[in-house]
Every structure is written in C-alpha cells, then in structure tokens.
Amino acid sequence: MNPAPSAAAELQATGIPTARNVDHHAFTVPDLDQAVRFFVDVLGAQELYVLGPVRDDGDWMTRQLAVHPRASARIALLRLGDTNIELFEYTAPEQRTELPRNSDVGGHHLAIGVADIDRAVAHLREVPGVVVQGDVQHIAEGPIAGNRWVYFRAPWGLQMELQQVAEELPYEKETGARLYRPAADPSLPEPGLPTALGVDHVCYTVPDLDQALDFFTGVLGGELLYRVDIAAEADYCGRQLDVPQDIEVDAAMVRLGPVTNVELFQYTVADQRTELPRNSDVGGHHLAFYVDDVEAAAAWLRTVPGVEVLGEPQLIEDGGPIHGDRWVYFRAPWGLQMEVLNMPDGMPYEQHTSARRFGPSPSWNHR
C-alpha cells in the first residue's frame, strides 16, 4: 500500500514537489520482444506488463511525447532489483536507428552492480549477441579507487556496464553523501547474471556538466557524490569504450533519492554528435520520477527556467494494465527527456502477475 502523503513528512525541501523516488529508466529499442527476453533471461528482470500500440490520429503524440504525430509505440515495464525499466519500440516516420555513442550528447548506459565481476564477465562472454568491450579494469586512484568495471553491449547495441564497487571508497572521506549500493533481495527471483545485485547506476552524456549538476542537485534534489576529470588515449578508448580517439571527460556521480545513482559525462572529442535522440528514435531514453501530485509537480516545473513541460498531465482510463496512471513528460534545459507520474494502488496488471513494480518509497530522503 502507498503511504499517505501525511506519512511522507520527510519529503525533501528542494527538488520536485511530492517526489518519492526515481520511478524508472526508459530506453527505446528496435525490437521490444528481443529486449524483454534479454532483460528477463540474461539479467533476471521480471516482466510486469506489455501494452500498446499507443497511437493517435491527431497531434497528441507530438504534444505529449515530442515525436512525429503518426508515431506508434509498444511499451513494456520490467523490474530489475530496486529499479523499474521501461522499454519502448516505436514505429515512426523519419525514425533514427543509429544508437548514440558514449561520447555523443545523448549517449547513455545502464550499469549492473555485481559481487564478482570475473564470474559475471565469463557468463556474458557466452551469451549470444552480447559483446564484452575489452577487459575488466581496476581503478587505482581517485574518488572511486578500488572499483572494477567493464562495458558490454546488449544484442541490439544498448551500452551497459558491470560495476564491482569496493567496500570503502576514497570519496567517502570527503562527504557524508553515499552511493546507493544495490544488494541481493531473496524475495526476488534469482538473478540470471551470476552475482548480480541490481542496477548500480544510469549514465547520461550531457553538453555541459556544470549546467547538468546544477539541475540534478538543485531542481531535482540530488546529492553530488564526487567529480573527476578523465583522460585516455585512442587505443584504450576504442577497446574499452568503443570511442577510438583520444578523449577528455568531466565526470560526476549524483544520488537521486533512495535507490538511484546517476552518472553524468561531458566528453571532449573531435567528432561529437550533439543532437539528442527523440523518444521515437532507437536510443531514445528518459528518466521518470514517482510523485504524489502530478499536477503540483508539473505546475512547479513550469516555473523552472529552461524546463519545458510537454502538453498537460494525462490520466490513463483505457481499462488496460496501467489504468489510473497519471503522468506528464518534461525536458531538462539541454533537452534530456524526463517524466513525473503517479500510479495508485491495485493497478490492473497486478491481476495477471505476482511481480510488482518498485516503489513508491516512503520519501525522497528515505535511506
């Protein structure tokens, strides 16, 4: 049962009004069935529902989702540990199908926390269609010295990462803010990936890190954990990141609410693509927040300089799996797509599965 708003008195004084937690990470994929199978069979996610196609004969798709008016979408919702993953498959005129690179504005990846990265990598190397990029890396210095990581790609190209976090991190000596550390939950199905703990972080490449940090820590109510400069040569970057050129990266990690870490990259490279993918493009993505009051959140967001709220709050009343969902999209000042939503107790999809979406948390500051 969702705690009543009065029970959430700890809600933050800054950030989106009535926000409880990040609700989901969303990604647009070329084949929804393939992506669902990968998340379920390989990563151990639970499928909650599939809906659609969502379409409209007027301009609703443009007003509410900023896509072509004749676009159509199928949607799936999965749970992976303490994180919800939303997947879209669009059919749309002028759809872009080339995924952004890590170094492009609009580049992104999803990192999975593991207890034993060597076991996890060995397993992934045997999964058809998965590409492990380079070798496991050990971070020897800086704010997260002791961490081990490697990137990999899902069969359709989605950039992902394995992250094994050290027991103690140097940045923790400088701040009381802490990473969310996912942990195995015995009440959830056994992970398909050996020693997987859950989602460690989501990462977005932005055009201006200072601007993004101001937005994430101010408007969204996040906590800056650390910031670091990275430089690497072309051979290494091509092997480990699939960016075959010298790079300079300004990077930071922010904690958003109870269970979400967001990594932000600003790349300096010679041939960076700067146009963000649309929701309907393969590689489209957004970040969604659970709120108690969508109208109040939207009204507040309209007052934030540079933020664009798309259309008006919508209420789904179609009798489908998420009948009763209230939502609206908005854009950060540089264009990153986001959403606020509220789902009441007892959603119709719950009649057909024992799986339940994560959240809402008691409050944004709940630890």
XYZ file of C-alpha atoms in Angstrom:
367
model
C 0.000 0.000 0.000
C 1.261 3.500 -0.811
C 1.951 5.539 2.345
C -0.399 8.504 2.582
C 1.213 11.859 1.805
C 0.961 12.784 5.503
C 3.156 9.772 6.291
C 5.838 11.129 3.983
C 6.688 14.139 6.121
C 10.410 13.612 5.433
C 9.981 14.773 1.819
C 12.851 16.988 0.718
C 12.584 20.752 0.925
C 14.209 21.063 -2.522
C 13.578 19.146 -5.702
C 10.333 18.214 -7.453
C 7.373 18.723 -5.090
C 5.980 15.461 -3.612
C 8.675 13.303 -5.297
C 9.273 9.931 -3.587
C 11.860 8.223 -5.807
C 13.075 7.747 -9.347
C 10.362 5.524 -10.814
C 12.048 4.128 -13.915
C 14.744 4.321 -16.561
C 13.342 4.144 -20.098
C 15.037 3.089 -23.331
C 13.758 2.877 -26.916
C 14.818 -0.360 -28.616
C 14.434 -1.708 -32.174
C 12.655 -4.946 -31.143
C 10.628 -4.962 -27.924
C 10.286 -8.736 -27.708
C 14.045 -9.219 -28.111
C 14.816 -6.609 -25.439
C 12.316 -8.051 -22.956
C 13.797 -11.525 -23.432
C 17.296 -10.176 -22.831
C 16.391 -8.346 -19.628
C 14.411 -11.320 -18.323
C 16.524 -14.275 -19.471
C 20.026 -12.786 -19.224
C 19.743 -10.148 -16.499
C 16.999 -11.756 -14.407
C 14.374 -8.997 -14.616
C 10.660 -9.618 -14.002
C 8.167 -8.738 -16.731
C 5.189 -6.804 -15.344
C 3.202 -5.861 -18.432
C 3.277 -5.092 -22.152
C 0.873 -2.592 -23.674
C 0.116 -0.869 -26.938
C 0.321 0.055 -29.642
C -0.173 3.623 -28.407
C -1.111 5.952 -31.271
C -3.344 8.913 -32.074
C -4.902 10.347 -35.247
C -4.346 13.964 -34.193
C -1.307 15.754 -32.753
C -1.368 14.149 -29.272
C 1.865 12.186 -29.841
C 3.684 15.408 -30.701
C 2.209 17.476 -27.869
C 2.764 14.902 -25.126
C 5.816 12.942 -26.327
C 7.570 15.255 -28.815
C 7.515 12.639 -31.591
C 6.006 12.538 -35.089
C 2.185 12.716 -34.910
C 1.897 9.377 -36.742
C 4.316 7.593 -34.419
C 3.134 4.431 -32.679
C 4.659 2.713 -29.632
C 4.595 -0.622 -27.847
C 5.746 -0.482 -24.219
C 6.933 -2.981 -21.600
C 7.668 -2.496 -17.917
C 10.189 -4.696 -16.103
C 11.573 -4.786 -12.598
C 15.293 -5.344 -12.053
C 16.027 -5.349 -8.323
C 15.114 -1.956 -6.871
C 14.747 -0.413 -10.325
C 11.964 -0.325 -12.898
C 12.974 -0.490 -16.564
C 10.594 0.764 -19.255
C 11.211 -0.327 -22.844
C 9.687 1.261 -25.956
C 9.504 0.037 -29.523
C 8.397 2.827 -31.856
C 7.191 2.753 -35.412
C 7.642 6.309 -36.634
C 8.312 8.269 -39.822
C 11.886 9.557 -40.031
C 12.985 7.317 -37.153
C 16.708 7.423 -36.465
C 18.086 3.917 -35.854
C 21.778 4.614 -35.156
C 22.444 4.485 -31.426
C 24.411 7.409 -29.965
C 27.966 6.623 -28.923
C 29.187 7.068 -25.360
C 30.888 10.292 -26.450
C 27.807 11.810 -28.129
C 25.440 14.138 -26.314
C 22.602 11.730 -25.647
C 24.991 8.829 -25.071
C 23.889 6.685 -22.159
C 24.451 3.385 -20.437
C 22.940 1.218 -17.713
C 25.335 -0.273 -15.156
C 24.651 -3.501 -13.265
C 26.243 -3.976 -9.858
C 27.845 -7.374 -9.265
C 29.633 -9.051 -6.352
C 32.081 -10.957 -8.589
C 32.804 -9.223 -11.871
C 35.015 -12.010 -13.196
C 32.217 -14.573 -12.913
C 29.723 -12.166 -14.462
C 32.009 -11.372 -17.404
C 32.742 -15.038 -18.066
C 28.993 -15.662 -18.239
C 28.315 -12.732 -20.572
C 31.027 -13.836 -22.996
C 28.952 -16.994 -23.579
C 25.660 -15.160 -24.252
C 24.856 -14.990 -27.986
C 24.847 -11.446 -29.306
C 26.463 -9.864 -26.236
C 29.755 -8.032 -26.848
C 32.077 -7.501 -23.877
C 34.277 -4.489 -24.624
C 37.905 -5.061 -23.714
C 38.905 -6.425 -20.321
C 37.917 -5.792 -16.719
C 39.510 -2.564 -15.494
C 40.677 -1.755 -11.959
C 40.553 1.885 -10.837
C 43.810 2.551 -8.986
C 43.382 6.172 -7.907
C 40.854 8.956 -7.468
C 37.493 9.141 -5.661
C 36.431 5.579 -6.535
C 39.783 3.801 -6.334
C 39.221 0.093 -5.823
C 36.242 -0.229 -8.161
C 36.366 -2.688 -11.073
C 34.353 -2.257 -14.280
C 33.855 -3.290 -17.878
C 31.412 -2.223 -20.582
C 29.305 -4.548 -22.693
C 26.599 -4.237 -25.311
C 23.210 -5.911 -25.425
C 22.472 -7.727 -28.703
C 20.827 -4.641 -30.275
C 23.634 -2.316 -29.140
C 22.430 -0.795 -25.851
C 25.531 0.190 -23.918
C 25.759 -1.451 -20.491
C 28.377 -1.861 -17.784
C 29.314 -4.222 -14.983
C 30.456 -2.489 -11.806
C 32.008 -4.133 -8.757
C 32.175 -1.476 -6.046
C 34.908 -1.582 -3.417
C 33.904 -1.897 0.234
C 35.362 1.539 1.011
C 35.821 4.400 -1.452
C 38.151 7.401 -1.055
C 35.438 9.980 -1.800
C 33.564 8.846 1.331
C 36.243 10.548 3.463
C 35.273 13.920 1.965
C 31.452 13.849 2.223
C 28.625 12.257 4.136
C 26.780 11.569 0.876
C 26.819 7.925 -0.143
C 26.263 5.857 -3.259
C 23.218 3.659 -3.264
C 24.621 0.141 -3.146
C 22.212 -2.455 -4.533
C 22.012 -5.715 -2.599
C 20.636 -9.132 -3.470
C 16.974 -9.457 -2.419
C 15.956 -13.046 -1.548
C 12.305 -12.172 -2.157
C 13.019 -11.562 -5.855
C 13.862 -14.204 -8.475
C 17.446 -15.476 -8.669
C 19.407 -13.169 -10.998
C 20.189 -14.563 -14.423
C 23.611 -12.910 -14.345
C 25.916 -14.540 -11.754
C 26.327 -12.444 -8.565
C 24.173 -9.587 -9.955
C 22.936 -7.231 -7.229
C 20.764 -4.812 -9.207
C 21.179 -1.562 -11.096
C 24.266 0.323 -9.924
C 23.687 3.490 -11.951
C 22.405 5.019 -15.143
C 24.684 7.351 -17.103
C 23.940 10.257 -19.433
C 26.359 12.232 -21.614
C 25.493 15.936 -21.423
C 26.753 19.024 -23.259
C 27.692 20.993 -20.097
C 28.429 19.216 -16.827
C 28.160 22.359 -14.678
C 24.676 23.014 -16.070
C 23.645 19.389 -15.577
C 24.934 19.288 -11.995
C 23.101 22.493 -11.132
C 19.918 20.910 -12.472
C 20.340 17.486 -10.877
C 21.375 18.781 -7.454
C 19.143 21.858 -7.421
C 15.958 21.317 -9.410
C 15.868 17.532 -8.921
C 17.100 17.475 -5.310
C 20.104 15.190 -5.841
C 23.356 14.910 -3.867
C 26.736 15.305 -5.527
C 28.934 12.371 -4.505
C 32.123 13.128 -6.443
C 33.517 14.739 -9.567
C 36.600 13.703 -11.515
C 38.492 14.503 -14.736
C 39.414 11.591 -17.001
C 41.767 11.488 -19.979
C 42.665 8.471 -22.091
C 44.298 7.650 -25.416
C 42.634 6.363 -28.555
C 43.794 2.733 -28.382
C 42.448 2.272 -24.873
C 39.213 4.162 -25.595
C 38.493 2.176 -28.727
C 38.984 -1.108 -26.904
C 37.146 -0.292 -23.673
C 34.582 2.359 -24.694
C 34.144 1.909 -28.455
C 35.289 5.520 -28.888
C 38.501 5.124 -30.938
C 40.072 8.529 -30.292
C 41.751 10.495 -27.526
C 39.204 11.701 -25.005
C 38.843 14.108 -22.121
C 35.858 13.577 -19.832
C 34.498 15.668 -16.984
C 32.513 13.156 -14.914
C 30.355 13.246 -11.789
C 28.102 10.944 -9.795
C 24.859 12.143 -8.205
C 22.496 10.280 -5.914
C 18.818 10.886 -6.661
C 16.506 9.831 -3.859
C 16.526 6.462 -2.099
C 17.863 3.967 -4.667
C 19.246 5.752 -7.736
C 22.749 6.794 -8.762
C 23.132 8.925 -11.906
C 26.496 9.337 -13.594
C 26.995 12.379 -15.815
C 29.689 12.683 -18.502
C 30.813 15.683 -20.526
C 33.075 14.436 -23.321
C 35.564 16.477 -25.310
C 36.118 14.629 -28.596
C 36.737 15.578 -32.202
C 33.501 14.362 -33.815
C 30.810 14.510 -31.145
C 27.175 14.280 -32.230
C 25.215 16.916 -30.310
C 21.601 16.263 -31.363
C 19.724 14.290 -28.695
C 17.718 11.276 -29.898
C 13.953 11.666 -29.819
C 11.752 9.315 -27.803
C 10.870 7.582 -31.059
C 14.498 7.067 -32.167
C 16.326 3.876 -31.318
C 18.460 5.114 -28.440
C 15.747 7.431 -27.131
C 15.618 7.464 -23.346
C 14.093 9.213 -20.363
C 14.224 9.340 -16.567
C 10.929 9.214 -14.615
C 10.053 10.307 -11.068
C 7.248 8.995 -8.841
C 5.298 11.883 -7.274
C 2.191 12.063 -5.122
C 0.745 15.015 -7.051
C 1.462 15.190 -10.796
C -0.406 18.472 -11.257
C 1.552 20.181 -8.464
C 4.846 18.827 -9.794
C 4.047 19.967 -13.344
C 2.964 23.404 -12.177
C 6.226 23.825 -10.265
C 8.336 22.577 -13.176
C 6.739 25.203 -15.432
C 8.314 27.864 -13.174
C 11.857 26.485 -13.540
C 13.904 28.447 -16.091
C 14.774 26.356 -19.135
C 12.406 23.465 -18.311
C 9.744 22.572 -20.896
C 6.670 20.638 -19.744
C 5.194 18.764 -22.707
C 1.433 19.173 -23.009
C -0.711 18.635 -19.927
C -0.892 15.900 -17.252
C -2.616 12.837 -18.668
C -4.814 10.237 -16.941
C -4.919 6.764 -18.483
C -8.504 5.472 -18.419
C -8.442 2.757 -21.081
C -9.022 -0.266 -18.836
C -5.528 -1.559 -19.675
C -2.715 -2.712 -17.387
C -1.975 0.775 -16.011
C -5.496 2.221 -15.915
C -5.325 5.079 -13.417
C -1.763 6.158 -14.221
C -1.329 9.945 -14.249
C 1.751 11.351 -15.990
C 3.403 14.129 -17.955
C 6.792 14.493 -19.675
C 9.208 17.390 -19.345
C 12.622 18.339 -20.692
C 15.716 19.497 -18.836
C 17.230 22.744 -20.175
C 19.588 20.873 -22.541
C 16.812 18.583 -23.779
C 17.100 15.400 -21.672
C 13.626 13.856 -21.567
C 12.087 13.253 -18.117
C 8.683 12.387 -16.644
C 6.643 12.686 -13.460
C 3.970 10.084 -12.762
C 1.673 8.633 -10.124
C 0.192 5.139 -10.057
C -2.450 4.301 -7.435
C -2.569 1.031 -5.507
C -4.057 -2.023 -7.160
C -3.128 -1.408 -10.805
C -4.915 -3.793 -13.232
C -1.659 -5.510 -14.286
C -1.393 -6.901 -10.737
C -4.291 -9.281 -11.509
C -2.109 -11.154 -14.006
C 1.292 -11.438 -12.288
C 2.762 -11.679 -8.813
C 5.542 -9.298 -9.874
C 5.260 -5.731 -8.606
C 6.957 -2.539 -9.729
C 9.421 -0.979 -7.300
C 8.097 1.901 -5.186
C 6.910 4.267 -4.100
C 9.429 4.838 -1.316
C 8.237 6.453 1.923
C 10.046 9.676 0.968
C 12.758 11.119 -1.245
C 15.222 11.115 1.656
C 14.431 7.592 2.844
C 17.598 5.507 3.272
